[in-house]
Amino acid sequence: MARTDPGEQSRRRRERILDAAFHAFSTRGYRDTAVDDIAGAAETSKGGVYFHFPTKDAIFRELMSTTADKLVAKVERAVALETEPVARAEAALKAVLGTFAGHRTMARLLFLDTVGAGRVFQQETNNLHDRFSRLIQGYLDDAVTAAAIPPLDTRITSIAWFGALNELVARWLLADQPGPLEDAYPALRAVLLRSAGVPETRIGAVPDPAAGSLFPEQPR
Amino acid sequence: MARTDPGEQSRRRRERILDAAFHAFSTRGYRDTAVDDIAGAAETSKGGVYFHFPTKDAIFRELMSTTADKLVAKVERAVALETEPVARAEAALKAVLGTFAGHRTMARLLFLDTVGAGRVFQQETNNLHDRFSRLIQGYLDDAVTAAAIPPLDTRITSIAWFGALNELVARWLLADQPGPLEDAYPALRAVLLRSAGVPETRIGAVPDPAAGSLFPEQPR
Amino acid sequence: MARTDPGEQSRRRRERILDAAFHAFSTRGYRDTAVDDIAGAAETSKGGVYFHFPTKDAIFRELMSTTADKLVAKVERAVALETEPVARAEAALKAVLGTFAGHRTMARLLFLDTVGAGRVFQQETNNLHDRFSRLIQGYLDDAVTAAAIPPLDTRITSIAWFGALNELVARWLLADQPGPLEDAYPALRAVLLRSAGVPETRIGAVPDPAAGSLFPEQPR
Amino acid sequence: MARTDPGEQSRRRRERILDAAFHAFSTRGYRDTAVDDIAGAAETSKGGVYFHFPTKDAIFRELMSTTADKLVAKVERAVALETEPVARAEAALKAVLGTFAGHRTMARLLFLDTVGAGRVFQQETNNLHDRFSRLIQGYLDDAVTAAAIPPLDTRITSIAWFGALNELVARWLLADQPGPLEDAYPALRAVLLRSAGVPETRIGAVPDPAAGSLFPEQPR
DNA sequence: AATGAATGAGGCTTCATTCAT
DNA sequence: GATGAATGAAGCCTCATTCAT
């Protein structure tokens, strides 16, 4: 009689809660999001939320890790299309930037609120950042091995890359009326490739962006 | 005959409160620090805190801005000792890293908890990061003008620099048993200078650090 | 099969809170009643109170208006039983006095604490008093139209009536060991009817009260 | 050397505090006036206030009684100028109304905030109202004795008079844009004299006021 | 599975009063 | 006499979590 498995509906409800939480956390931050808000947005009740998740922070944690999973997968798919080491690094960079450009709230969740959630989540944050920087480090190591770039401290370099990316996205998120995030790509690419010692010839010319397009100067 | 000005003691108490708040915010974060905690640590009462400050976030704001002031002043003093553009940038970098190395909690306050404080402070955070990245941008612009480095997008580059620095410090703060922060300096210096197009000859050789000294691999 | 509607119990609890608040406000006044007191008296918790009402003053407001509603309804029912204008006015008077006599605390809430609640409620108070005096004014206007009383300033007269009533009740409330409130009815009736120009013959003889029965002289 | 008695200055300061308190209590009410507010307005410090008065409510009490004293004295002076009983009552009425008309804040203090101050002051209020109604009662008793009015329950009547007066003043205070209080005098006089059985001939014609002049109907 | 109601610890802020200087 | 600083008891409200139905 049932058109859907038993449990199918439950799974759907669970998903609705996650979506609602995702949106709420991204918008208002962890501390400023009440479980009631999530329940309301998911069109269920507080009790309903607690049926599917043991605590508020379990929701947050799950969101953090699945979101990161998605992003990592996306990066890996993009990287797999390239073979040349530097091109692979570029692909990773582009994938990340492109994803955030299209999913402002995802960026917000991953990059802005991790600490905001409080000390409980610092380990979580640590893991997340670690995961990403090690992903980058892997590509850099490959490039070193392939002699595409000189030997260098790939640990520090990958941290620097990730930090640079992070900061750029964060500032873009907080800016009043930012231009498209992708506008920053050429300049960022140049900065990062240079920092890893990629030869200038490989980098090529950097097109001059419409000055100030990404972060218009606000009169203030 | 009074050994202390009138108000001298009051000022001292105010300072004690700020110190206590500084430590508490740095350790536990804004949201997880109760005014009672601050009062207790400052050996006064809640009412005493409220005599000196109108609200909890006024304390936070004052701390943020004076701490930033101190750091900026320190950087400017260090930079003033150098004349050659790249050397100036290096001095700035070293000053920041050195300061944080010696004041772990200051770093924590400025770099980790800004967002944690909640959306009220995002503007504050924005200002802070902006201030620092523009400081860096100034030095980069000078270097471009002096032809010490090729023309480049100094806005993006300075954001990248700040982000790289930020991330490095943050990871150092969150690491379990990190080595001295200064150990990271040579590698970071190389990465950043390269990213700005400083010629390889000017950068010189990067000493090989004791592998993994800064972030010892944790079995996990 | 449930013996009680869903929500029935909730409504009961809500009512219990209102009752408790009513009693507390009437006894100690708005400012001197803590939400904790209300919760305690309603055998629930502070949180329970806040589940049913958004703020403390929402409770007060609801109490004010429903109490006034009840009283107005009572007066209107009593008045409807009479047709002759002066008799209607008398009925109204008697209904109010009788209600207060039986519900000391209701009187207290409506008449003593309105201002005590603070300036926020002055508008509320204004409305309440206005409502009552206009009710009276209506009856007086009818009486004028029916030529039962001479033309007069019914606005001022109704205010005077309400004030007289108010003061009498207030003094009765505050007196140490007052006699029954109804004892004051004959004299008050005479005073008010006379004030509206009702002919002496219609008023009739005023029975001599046991001297001082309402407000026994206190040695002091 | 001193041009003023010792203590003269102190007395002046005390007076300044009372004035400031008077204004503050009248404007914001007892509970919403902080001792700091009083100190500030009196251009002294909190400690200064506590040098002159033991507690906040002592200030209030003193203000209440001296203000009442002044008003009583004024009434008695006005009454003393008349000999005929009804005229004396009229004089009292006129004096009170006239005083309030000129001292809106005094009225506010005496009539609006007495209960607002909380239960501590209910006795105080009781005394105040009692004092006034007995003053009136005295004049009514004289009038009865002089056979200017028929025998009646002067206690209840005086309470009614006071209540009527009180309510009229209160509504005038709370009205948005009330006309001059004195405009209400003729009608109020008529109401009250009639209520005490003063013959219609003695009352005379009541001039028709500009309709609604005292309480303009507000569209709402 | 879901709901709404209840709980109670904890947070920020206010303010009358006290007191050392 | 006066001042500013300090105290601490309340007060209102929020919210993660639990639970009976």
PDB file of N, CA, C and O in Angstrom, chain D residues 180-214:
ATOM      1  N   PRO D 180      -7.549  74.489  29.475  1.00  0.00           N
ATOM      2  CA  PRO D 180      -7.221  74.934  30.832  1.00  0.00           C
ATOM      3  C   PRO D 180      -8.102  74.213  31.857  1.00  0.00           C
ATOM      4  O   PRO D 180      -9.302  74.054  31.629  1.00  0.00           O
ATOM      5  N   LEU D 181      -7.485  73.805  32.940  1.00  0.00           N
ATOM      6  CA  LEU D 181      -8.228  73.071  33.970  1.00  0.00           C
ATOM      7  C   LEU D 181      -9.391  73.892  34.520  1.00  0.00           C
ATOM      8  O   LEU D 181     -10.455  73.363  34.858  1.00  0.00           O
ATOM      9  N   GLU D 182      -9.179  75.192  34.616  1.00  0.00           N
ATOM     10  CA  GLU D 182     -10.226  76.034  35.212  1.00  0.00           C
ATOM     11  C   GLU D 182     -11.538  75.996  34.429  1.00  0.00           C
ATOM     12  O   GLU D 182     -12.609  76.259  34.984  1.00  0.00           O
ATOM     13  N   ASP D 183     -11.444  75.665  33.164  1.00  0.00           N
ATOM     14  CA  ASP D 183     -12.679  75.573  32.369  1.00  0.00           C
ATOM     15  C   ASP D 183     -13.668  74.599  32.975  1.00  0.00           C
ATOM     16  O   ASP D 183     -14.878  74.686  32.746  1.00  0.00           O
ATOM     17  N   ALA D 184     -13.141  73.657  33.706  1.00  0.00           N
ATOM     18  CA  ALA D 184     -14.031  72.640  34.268  1.00  0.00           C
ATOM     19  C   ALA D 184     -14.692  73.117  35.552  1.00  0.00           C
ATOM     20  O   ALA D 184     -15.630  72.485  36.045  1.00  0.00           O
ATOM     21  N   TYR D 185     -14.212  74.222  36.062  1.00  0.00           N
ATOM     22  CA  TYR D 185     -14.701  74.645  37.366  1.00  0.00           C
ATOM     23  C   TYR D 185     -16.219  74.819  37.462  1.00  0.00           C
ATOM     24  O   TYR D 185     -16.846  74.237  38.358  1.00  0.00           O
ATOM     25  N   PRO D 186     -16.831  75.583  36.569  1.00  0.00           N
ATOM     26  CA  PRO D 186     -18.278  75.799  36.738  1.00  0.00           C
ATOM     27  C   PRO D 186     -19.075  74.501  36.790  1.00  0.00           C
ATOM     28  O   PRO D 186     -19.918  74.318  37.684  1.00  0.00           O
ATOM     29  N   ALA D 187     -18.774  73.612  35.878  1.00  0.00           N
ATOM     30  CA  ALA D 187     -19.533  72.360  35.872  1.00  0.00           C
ATOM     31  C   ALA D 187     -19.243  71.533  37.114  1.00  0.00           C
ATOM     32  O   ALA D 187     -20.157  70.986  37.750  1.00  0.00           O
ATOM     33  N   LEU D 188     -17.986  71.454  37.478  1.00  0.00           N
ATOM     34  CA  LEU D 188     -17.636  70.665  38.664  1.00  0.00           C
ATOM     35  C   LEU D 188     -18.285  71.251  39.918  1.00  0.00           C
ATOM     36  O   LEU D 188     -18.842  70.539  40.751  1.00  0.00           O
ATOM     37  N   ARG D 189     -18.233  72.575  39.999  1.00  0.00           N
ATOM     38  CA  ARG D 189     -18.860  73.271  41.129  1.00  0.00           C
ATOM     39  C   ARG D 189     -20.328  72.894  41.220  1.00  0.00           C
ATOM     40  O   ARG D 189     -20.840  72.527  42.290  1.00  0.00           O
ATOM     41  N   ALA D 190     -21.003  72.960  40.111  1.00  0.00           N
ATOM     42  CA  ALA D 190     -22.428  72.643  40.097  1.00  0.00           C
ATOM     43  C   ALA D 190     -22.660  71.206  40.559  1.00  0.00           C
ATOM     44  O   ALA D 190     -23.507  70.941  41.430  1.00  0.00           O
ATOM     45  N   VAL D 191     -21.886  70.305  40.003  1.00  0.00           N
ATOM     46  CA  VAL D 191     -22.047  68.894  40.370  1.00  0.00           C
ATOM     47  C   VAL D 191     -21.861  68.693  41.869  1.00  0.00           C
ATOM     48  O   VAL D 191     -22.679  68.062  42.541  1.00  0.00           O
ATOM     49  N   LEU D 192     -20.780  69.245  42.366  1.00  0.00           N
ATOM     50  CA  LEU D 192     -20.468  68.997  43.778  1.00  0.00           C
ATOM     51  C   LEU D 192     -21.461  69.688  44.720  1.00  0.00           C
ATOM     52  O   LEU D 192     -21.918  69.085  45.698  1.00  0.00           O
ATOM     53  N   LEU D 193     -21.795  70.935  44.403  1.00  0.00           N
ATOM     54  CA  LEU D 193     -22.741  71.624  45.292  1.00  0.00           C
ATOM     55  C   LEU D 193     -24.080  70.898  45.301  1.00  0.00           C
ATOM     56  O   LEU D 193     -24.676  70.666  46.355  1.00  0.00           O
ATOM     57  N   ARG D 194     -24.503  70.530  44.108  1.00  0.00           N
ATOM     58  CA  ARG D 194     -25.765  69.774  44.044  1.00  0.00           C
ATOM     59  C   ARG D 194     -25.684  68.501  44.883  1.00  0.00           C
ATOM     60  O   ARG D 194     -26.621  68.144  45.591  1.00  0.00           O
ATOM     61  N   SER D 195     -24.563  67.834  44.771  1.00  0.00           N
ATOM     62  CA  SER D 195     -24.436  66.561  45.475  1.00  0.00           C
ATOM     63  C   SER D 195     -24.552  66.742  46.979  1.00  0.00           C
ATOM     64  O   SER D 195     -24.912  65.814  47.705  1.00  0.00           O
ATOM     65  N   ALA D 196     -24.238  67.951  47.437  1.00  0.00           N
ATOM     66  CA  ALA D 196     -24.350  68.202  48.873  1.00  0.00           C
ATOM     67  C   ALA D 196     -25.695  68.819  49.224  1.00  0.00           C
ATOM     68  O   ALA D 196     -25.920  69.246  50.364  1.00  0.00           O
ATOM     69  N   GLY D 197     -26.549  68.900  48.265  1.00  0.00           N
ATOM     70  CA  GLY D 197     -27.884  69.401  48.540  1.00  0.00           C
ATOM     71  C   GLY D 197     -28.005  70.917  48.610  1.00  0.00           C
ATOM     72  O   GLY D 197     -28.963  71.456  49.176  1.00  0.00           O
ATOM     73  N   VAL D 198     -27.044  71.604  48.057  1.00  0.00           N
ATOM     74  CA  VAL D 198     -27.156  73.066  48.003  1.00  0.00           C
ATOM     75  C   VAL D 198     -28.331  73.403  47.077  1.00  0.00           C
ATOM     76  O   VAL D 198     -28.422  72.836  45.981  1.00  0.00           O
ATOM     77  N   PRO D 199     -29.193  74.299  47.515  1.00  0.00           N
ATOM     78  CA  PRO D 199     -30.381  74.607  46.705  1.00  0.00           C
ATOM     79  C   PRO D 199     -30.002  75.113  45.318  1.00  0.00           C
ATOM     80  O   PRO D 199     -29.018  75.857  45.155  1.00  0.00           O
ATOM     81  N   GLU D 200     -30.813  74.760  44.373  1.00  0.00           N
ATOM     82  CA  GLU D 200     -30.547  75.112  42.981  1.00  0.00           C
ATOM     83  C   GLU D 200     -30.401  76.626  42.815  1.00  0.00           C
ATOM     84  O   GLU D 200     -29.582  77.088  42.019  1.00  0.00           O
ATOM     85  N   THR D 201     -31.156  77.367  43.564  1.00  0.00           N
ATOM     86  CA  THR D 201     -31.091  78.832  43.450  1.00  0.00           C
ATOM     87  C   THR D 201     -29.720  79.350  43.831  1.00  0.00           C
ATOM     88  O   THR D 201     -29.195  80.293  43.261  1.00  0.00           O
ATOM     89  N   ARG D 202     -29.125  78.681  44.825  1.00  0.00           N
ATOM     90  CA  ARG D 202     -27.798  79.109  45.288  1.00  0.00           C
ATOM     91  C   ARG D 202     -26.733  78.780  44.238  1.00  0.00           C
ATOM     92  O   ARG D 202     -25.708  79.467  44.128  1.00  0.00           O
ATOM     93  N   ILE D 203     -26.994  77.736  43.495  1.00  0.00           N
ATOM     94  CA  ILE D 203     -26.009  77.310  42.502  1.00  0.00           C
ATOM     95  C   ILE D 203     -26.028  78.213  41.273  1.00  0.00           C
ATOM     96  O   ILE D 203     -24.973  78.608  40.751  1.00  0.00           O
ATOM     97  N   GLY D 204     -27.213  78.550  40.866  1.00  0.00           N
ATOM     98  CA  GLY D 204     -27.331  79.446  39.721  1.00  0.00           C
ATOM     99  C   GLY D 204     -27.128  78.739  38.403  1.00  0.00           C
ATOM    100  O   GLY D 204     -26.976  77.519  38.348  1.00  0.00           O
ATOM    101  N   ALA D 205     -27.088  79.518  37.361  1.00  0.00           N
ATOM    102  CA  ALA D 205     -26.966  78.944  36.022  1.00  0.00           C
ATOM    103  C   ALA D 205     -25.520  78.509  35.769  1.00  0.00           C
ATOM    104  O   ALA D 205     -24.577  79.157  36.212  1.00  0.00           O
ATOM    105  N   VAL D 206     -25.386  77.466  35.065  1.00  0.00           N
ATOM    106  CA  VAL D 206     -24.046  77.010  34.689  1.00  0.00           C
ATOM    107  C   VAL D 206     -23.787  77.434  33.258  1.00  0.00           C
ATOM    108  O   VAL D 206     -24.504  77.039  32.347  1.00  0.00           O
ATOM    109  N   PRO D 207     -22.771  78.261  33.073  1.00  0.00           N
ATOM    110  CA  PRO D 207     -22.482  78.726  31.718  1.00  0.00           C
ATOM    111  C   PRO D 207     -22.137  77.514  30.859  1.00  0.00           C
ATOM    112  O   PRO D 207     -21.458  76.592  31.309  1.00  0.00           O
ATOM    113  N   ASP D 208     -22.594  77.533  29.654  1.00  0.00           N
ATOM    114  CA  ASP D 208     -22.303  76.432  28.742  1.00  0.00           C
ATOM    115  C   ASP D 208     -20.867  76.551  28.258  1.00  0.00           C
ATOM    116  O   ASP D 208     -20.498  77.537  27.624  1.00  0.00           O
ATOM    117  N   PRO D 209     -20.080  75.610  28.572  1.00  0.00           N
ATOM    118  CA  PRO D 209     -18.680  75.715  28.131  1.00  0.00           C
ATOM    119  C   PRO D 209     -18.594  75.466  26.633  1.00  0.00           C
ATOM    120  O   PRO D 209     -19.473  74.844  26.054  1.00  0.00           O
ATOM    121  N   ALA D 210     -17.563  75.993  26.084  1.00  0.00           N
ATOM    122  CA  ALA D 210     -17.280  75.594  24.707  1.00  0.00           C
ATOM    123  C   ALA D 210     -17.209  74.080  24.735  1.00  0.00           C
ATOM    124  O   ALA D 210     -16.378  73.504  25.421  1.00  0.00           O
ATOM    125  N   ALA D 211     -18.126  73.461  24.014  1.00  0.00           N
ATOM    126  CA  ALA D 211     -18.248  72.009  24.120  1.00  0.00           C
ATOM    127  C   ALA D 211     -16.904  71.318  23.923  1.00  0.00           C
ATOM    128  O   ALA D 211     -16.151  71.629  23.000  1.00  0.00           O
ATOM    129  N   GLY D 212     -16.616  70.409  24.812  1.00  0.00           N
ATOM    130  CA  GLY D 212     -15.396  69.610  24.656  1.00  0.00           C
ATOM    131  C   GLY D 212     -14.114  70.386  24.838  1.00  0.00           C
ATOM    132  O   GLY D 212     -13.046  69.910  24.469  1.00  0.00           O
ATOM    133  N   SER D 213     -14.199  71.564  25.415  1.00  0.00           N
ATOM    134  CA  SER D 213     -12.979  72.357  25.491  1.00  0.00           C
ATOM    135  C   SER D 213     -11.926  71.702  26.398  1.00  0.00           C
ATOM    136  O   SER D 213     -10.749  71.736  26.109  1.00  0.00           O
ATOM    137  N   LEU D 214     -12.424  71.106  27.480  1.00  0.00           N
ATOM    138  CA  LEU D 214     -11.438  70.556  28.405  1.00  0.00           C
ATOM    139  C   LEU D 214     -10.804  69.269  27.869  1.00  0.00           C
ATOM    140  O   LEU D 214      -9.591  69.098  27.900  1.00  0.00           O
TER     141      LEU D 214
END
